[in-house]
Amino acid sequence: HKSERDDDEPYASCSQDAANQYLMLHAFLLSFGVIFVAELGDKSQLMALAFATRYKTVPVLIAITLATGIVHLISVGIGGALGSALPTDFINIVGALSFIGFGLWTLRGDELTEKDKESTKLSSKHVIMAVGTVFFLAELGDKTMLATVTLATSEGLVGTWAGSTAGMVVADALAIVVGKALGDRLPEKAIRIGSSIAFFVFAALMLADALR
């Protein structure tokens, strides 16, 4: 004879699994959207386009994916540690202020320096390793890395890592395809303004959560 508690356990387990899946999907979609927006017009996106004009697109995207995956793994580790040590309301307020900063950063725009341009002139041998190394170093301390750290303080780590990595790779792949097709006719100012507005909206939502 089973007790009612024993009968309820499978349902409770299924409910918990469904909740975990929802939270992971939410973290993935949110991180994908935020990092996709953050990468538009970013210095690392410009570097990706510069690499793709010199080398085949597929090896460049493989290198970007590997480098991004490693950088964002570090980012979610930092964000997860901060999130477990800080109160939720404080995290939301700091996150909102961070997104306002990212919006202003995006509005200002990024440009490749002469040093950045020189770093894209690599030997065609071992393209994946060379491009991946340069991209990894360029991403350290960049806007997308900091945005990933911010997201990981309040969202699931696995979903945040997967979503942020996918969002960045898709944004870079899109820039490469569109950039090769349109060349200098890309509406860079419109992209910067649209991305900035999106960041300000993210900031407002986080601030509303904190105040509520």
mmCIF file with all atom_site columns, C-alpha atoms in Angstrom, residues 70-166:
data_model
loop_
_atom_site.group_PDB
_atom_site.id
_atom_site.type_symbol
_atom_site.label_atom_id
_atom_site.label_alt_id
_atom_site.label_comp_id
_atom_site.label_asym_id
_atom_site.label_entity_id
_atom_site.label_seq_id
_atom_site.pdbx_PDB_ins_code
_atom_site.Cartn_x
_atom_site.Cartn_y
_atom_site.Cartn_z
_atom_site.occupancy
_atom_site.B_iso_or_equiv
_atom_site.pdbx_formal_charge
_atom_site.auth_seq_id
_atom_site.auth_comp_id
_atom_site.auth_asym_id
_atom_site.auth_atom_id
_atom_site.pdbx_PDB_model_num
ATOM 1  C CA . ILE A 1 70  ? 35.543 30.007 -23.489 1.00 0.00 ? 70  ILE A CA 1
ATOM 2  C CA . VAL A 1 71  ? 35.169 33.721 -22.678 1.00 0.00 ? 71  VAL A CA 1
ATOM 3  C CA . HIS A 1 72  ? 31.509 33.359 -21.762 1.00 0.00 ? 72  HIS A CA 1
ATOM 4  C CA . LEU A 1 73  ? 32.239 30.282 -19.654 1.00 0.00 ? 73  LEU A CA 1
ATOM 5  C CA . ILE A 1 74  ? 34.536 32.490 -17.593 1.00 0.00 ? 74  ILE A CA 1
ATOM 6  C CA . SER A 1 75  ? 31.870 35.204 -17.574 1.00 0.00 ? 75  SER A CA 1
ATOM 7  C CA . VAL A 1 76  ? 29.064 33.008 -16.220 1.00 0.00 ? 76  VAL A CA 1
ATOM 8  C CA . GLY A 1 77  ? 31.429 31.672 -13.578 1.00 0.00 ? 77  GLY A CA 1
ATOM 9  C CA . ILE A 1 78  ? 32.116 35.206 -12.372 1.00 0.00 ? 78  ILE A CA 1
ATOM 10 C CA . GLY A 1 79  ? 28.454 36.186 -12.613 1.00 0.00 ? 79  GLY A CA 1
ATOM 11 C CA . GLY A 1 80  ? 27.293 33.064 -10.794 1.00 0.00 ? 80  GLY A CA 1
ATOM 12 C CA . ALA A 1 81  ? 29.710 33.706 -7.932  1.00 0.00 ? 81  ALA A CA 1
ATOM 13 C CA . LEU A 1 82  ? 28.569 37.320 -7.617  1.00 0.00 ? 82  LEU A CA 1
ATOM 14 C CA . GLY A 1 83  ? 24.903 36.350 -7.851  1.00 0.00 ? 83  GLY A CA 1
ATOM 15 C CA . SER A 1 84  ? 25.134 33.885 -4.995  1.00 0.00 ? 84  SER A CA 1
ATOM 16 C CA . ALA A 1 85  ? 26.822 36.461 -2.758  1.00 0.00 ? 85  ALA A CA 1
ATOM 17 C CA . LEU A 1 86  ? 24.610 39.496 -3.411  1.00 0.00 ? 86  LEU A CA 1
ATOM 18 C CA . PRO A 1 87  ? 20.913 40.224 -2.671  1.00 0.00 ? 87  PRO A CA 1
ATOM 19 C CA . THR A 1 88  ? 18.508 40.019 -5.628  1.00 0.00 ? 88  THR A CA 1
ATOM 20 C CA . ASP A 1 89  ? 17.297 43.641 -5.480  1.00 0.00 ? 89  ASP A CA 1
ATOM 21 C CA . PHE A 1 90  ? 20.868 44.937 -5.423  1.00 0.00 ? 90  PHE A CA 1
ATOM 22 C CA . ILE A 1 91  ? 21.732 42.741 -8.429  1.00 0.00 ? 91  ILE A CA 1
ATOM 23 C CA . ASN A 1 92  ? 18.761 44.092 -10.394 1.00 0.00 ? 92  ASN A CA 1
ATOM 24 C CA . ILE A 1 93  ? 19.677 47.713 -9.652  1.00 0.00 ? 93  ILE A CA 1
ATOM 25 C CA . VAL A 1 94  ? 23.341 47.193 -10.583 1.00 0.00 ? 94  VAL A CA 1
ATOM 26 C CA . GLY A 1 95  ? 22.264 45.253 -13.673 1.00 0.00 ? 95  GLY A CA 1
ATOM 27 C CA . ALA A 1 96  ? 19.939 48.071 -14.747 1.00 0.00 ? 96  ALA A CA 1
ATOM 28 C CA . LEU A 1 97  ? 22.715 50.641 -14.331 1.00 0.00 ? 97  LEU A CA 1
ATOM 29 C CA . SER A 1 98  ? 25.081 48.357 -16.254 1.00 0.00 ? 98  SER A CA 1
ATOM 30 C CA . PHE A 1 99  ? 22.642 48.065 -19.152 1.00 0.00 ? 99  PHE A CA 1
ATOM 31 C CA . ILE A 1 100 ? 22.276 51.859 -19.245 1.00 0.00 ? 100 ILE A CA 1
ATOM 32 C CA . GLY A 1 101 ? 26.057 52.031 -19.502 1.00 0.00 ? 101 GLY A CA 1
ATOM 33 C CA . PHE A 1 102 ? 26.062 49.407 -22.259 1.00 0.00 ? 102 PHE A CA 1
ATOM 34 C CA . GLY A 1 103 ? 23.421 51.437 -24.104 1.00 0.00 ? 103 GLY A CA 1
ATOM 35 C CA . LEU A 1 104 ? 25.567 54.582 -23.952 1.00 0.00 ? 104 LEU A CA 1
ATOM 36 C CA . TRP A 1 105 ? 28.631 52.548 -24.958 1.00 0.00 ? 105 TRP A CA 1
ATOM 37 C CA . THR A 1 106 ? 26.741 51.181 -27.966 1.00 0.00 ? 106 THR A CA 1
ATOM 38 C CA . LEU A 1 107 ? 25.445 54.637 -28.914 1.00 0.00 ? 107 LEU A CA 1
ATOM 39 C CA . ARG A 1 108 ? 28.994 55.955 -28.967 1.00 0.00 ? 108 ARG A CA 1
ATOM 40 C CA . GLY A 1 109 ? 30.029 53.134 -31.266 1.00 0.00 ? 109 GLY A CA 1
ATOM 41 C CA . ASP A 1 110 ? 33.258 51.190 -31.649 1.00 0.00 ? 110 ASP A CA 1
ATOM 42 C CA . GLU A 1 111 ? 35.982 51.507 -34.247 1.00 0.00 ? 111 GLU A CA 1
ATOM 43 C CA . LEU A 1 112 ? 38.961 49.330 -35.009 1.00 0.00 ? 112 LEU A CA 1
ATOM 44 C CA . THR A 1 113 ? 42.251 50.927 -34.021 1.00 0.00 ? 113 THR A CA 1
ATOM 45 C CA . GLU A 1 114 ? 45.359 50.514 -36.140 1.00 0.00 ? 114 GLU A CA 1
ATOM 46 C CA . LYS A 1 115 ? 46.511 47.847 -33.668 1.00 0.00 ? 115 LYS A CA 1
ATOM 47 C CA . ASP A 1 116 ? 43.210 45.991 -34.110 1.00 0.00 ? 116 ASP A CA 1
ATOM 48 C CA . LYS A 1 117 ? 43.534 46.161 -37.889 1.00 0.00 ? 117 LYS A CA 1
ATOM 49 C CA . GLU A 1 118 ? 47.070 44.827 -37.743 1.00 0.00 ? 118 GLU A CA 1
ATOM 50 C CA . SER A 1 119 ? 45.946 41.917 -35.564 1.00 0.00 ? 119 SER A CA 1
ATOM 51 C CA . THR A 1 120 ? 43.570 40.775 -38.315 1.00 0.00 ? 120 THR A CA 1
ATOM 52 C CA . LYS A 1 121 ? 46.482 40.361 -40.745 1.00 0.00 ? 121 LYS A CA 1
ATOM 53 C CA . LEU A 1 122 ? 47.472 36.820 -39.841 1.00 0.00 ? 122 LEU A CA 1
ATOM 54 C CA . SER A 1 123 ? 49.112 34.010 -41.694 1.00 0.00 ? 123 SER A CA 1
ATOM 55 C CA . SER A 1 124 ? 46.621 31.790 -43.526 1.00 0.00 ? 124 SER A CA 1
ATOM 56 C CA . LYS A 1 125 ? 48.126 28.745 -41.765 1.00 0.00 ? 125 LYS A CA 1
ATOM 57 C CA . HIS A 1 126 ? 46.289 27.577 -38.655 1.00 0.00 ? 126 HIS A CA 1
ATOM 58 C CA . VAL A 1 127 ? 43.537 30.164 -39.167 1.00 0.00 ? 127 VAL A CA 1
ATOM 59 C CA . ILE A 1 128 ? 41.255 28.746 -36.468 1.00 0.00 ? 128 ILE A CA 1
ATOM 60 C CA . MET A 1 129 ? 43.912 28.904 -33.762 1.00 0.00 ? 129 MET A CA 1
ATOM 61 C CA . ALA A 1 130 ? 45.190 32.330 -34.801 1.00 0.00 ? 130 ALA A CA 1
ATOM 62 C CA . VAL A 1 131 ? 41.771 33.967 -35.203 1.00 0.00 ? 131 VAL A CA 1
ATOM 63 C CA . GLY A 1 132 ? 40.464 32.302 -32.036 1.00 0.00 ? 132 GLY A CA 1
ATOM 64 C CA . THR A 1 133 ? 43.379 33.607 -29.969 1.00 0.00 ? 133 THR A CA 1
ATOM 65 C CA . VAL A 1 134 ? 43.033 37.175 -31.240 1.00 0.00 ? 134 VAL A CA 1
ATOM 66 C CA . PHE A 1 135 ? 39.247 37.107 -30.780 1.00 0.00 ? 135 PHE A CA 1
ATOM 67 C CA . PHE A 1 136 ? 39.582 35.699 -27.257 1.00 0.00 ? 136 PHE A CA 1
ATOM 68 C CA . LEU A 1 137 ? 41.942 38.494 -26.229 1.00 0.00 ? 137 LEU A CA 1
ATOM 69 C CA . ALA A 1 138 ? 39.719 41.126 -27.855 1.00 0.00 ? 138 ALA A CA 1
ATOM 70 C CA . GLU A 1 139 ? 36.702 39.879 -25.904 1.00 0.00 ? 139 GLU A CA 1
ATOM 71 C CA . LEU A 1 140 ? 38.311 40.086 -22.458 1.00 0.00 ? 140 LEU A CA 1
ATOM 72 C CA . GLY A 1 141 ? 36.711 43.035 -20.679 1.00 0.00 ? 141 GLY A CA 1
ATOM 73 C CA . ASP A 1 142 ? 34.554 43.840 -23.717 1.00 0.00 ? 142 ASP A CA 1
ATOM 74 C CA . LYS A 1 143 ? 30.898 44.910 -23.531 1.00 0.00 ? 143 LYS A CA 1
ATOM 75 C CA . THR A 1 144 ? 29.563 41.448 -24.402 1.00 0.00 ? 144 THR A CA 1
ATOM 76 C CA . MET A 1 145 ? 31.652 39.773 -21.704 1.00 0.00 ? 145 MET A CA 1
ATOM 77 C CA . LEU A 1 146 ? 30.475 42.268 -19.074 1.00 0.00 ? 146 LEU A CA 1
ATOM 78 C CA . ALA A 1 147 ? 26.856 41.870 -20.218 1.00 0.00 ? 147 ALA A CA 1
ATOM 79 C CA . THR A 1 148 ? 27.174 38.090 -19.849 1.00 0.00 ? 148 THR A CA 1
ATOM 80 C CA . VAL A 1 149 ? 28.549 38.506 -16.326 1.00 0.00 ? 149 VAL A CA 1
ATOM 81 C CA . THR A 1 150 ? 25.569 40.750 -15.504 1.00 0.00 ? 150 THR A CA 1
ATOM 82 C CA . LEU A 1 151 ? 23.058 38.222 -16.868 1.00 0.00 ? 151 LEU A CA 1
ATOM 83 C CA . ALA A 1 152 ? 24.659 35.315 -15.011 1.00 0.00 ? 152 ALA A CA 1
ATOM 84 C CA . THR A 1 153 ? 24.160 37.024 -11.652 1.00 0.00 ? 153 THR A CA 1
ATOM 85 C CA . SER A 1 154 ? 20.402 36.412 -11.878 1.00 0.00 ? 154 SER A CA 1
ATOM 86 C CA . GLU A 1 155 ? 19.838 33.793 -14.600 1.00 0.00 ? 155 GLU A CA 1
ATOM 87 C CA . GLY A 1 156 ? 20.683 30.089 -14.937 1.00 0.00 ? 156 GLY A CA 1
ATOM 88 C CA . LEU A 1 157 ? 24.338 29.567 -15.747 1.00 0.00 ? 157 LEU A CA 1
ATOM 89 C CA . VAL A 1 158 ? 23.982 26.878 -18.431 1.00 0.00 ? 158 VAL A CA 1
ATOM 90 C CA . GLY A 1 159 ? 21.217 28.721 -20.271 1.00 0.00 ? 159 GLY A CA 1
ATOM 91 C CA . THR A 1 160 ? 23.099 32.009 -20.013 1.00 0.00 ? 160 THR A CA 1
ATOM 92 C CA . TRP A 1 161 ? 26.307 30.478 -21.337 1.00 0.00 ? 161 TRP A CA 1
ATOM 93 C CA . ALA A 1 162 ? 24.596 28.741 -24.258 1.00 0.00 ? 162 ALA A CA 1
ATOM 94 C CA . GLY A 1 163 ? 22.400 31.730 -25.125 1.00 0.00 ? 163 GLY A CA 1
ATOM 95 C CA . SER A 1 164 ? 25.158 34.329 -24.917 1.00 0.00 ? 164 SER A CA 1
ATOM 96 C CA . THR A 1 165 ? 27.513 32.210 -27.018 1.00 0.00 ? 165 THR A CA 1
ATOM 97 C CA . ALA A 1 166 ? 24.850 31.526 -29.650 1.00 0.00 ? 166 ALA A CA 1
#
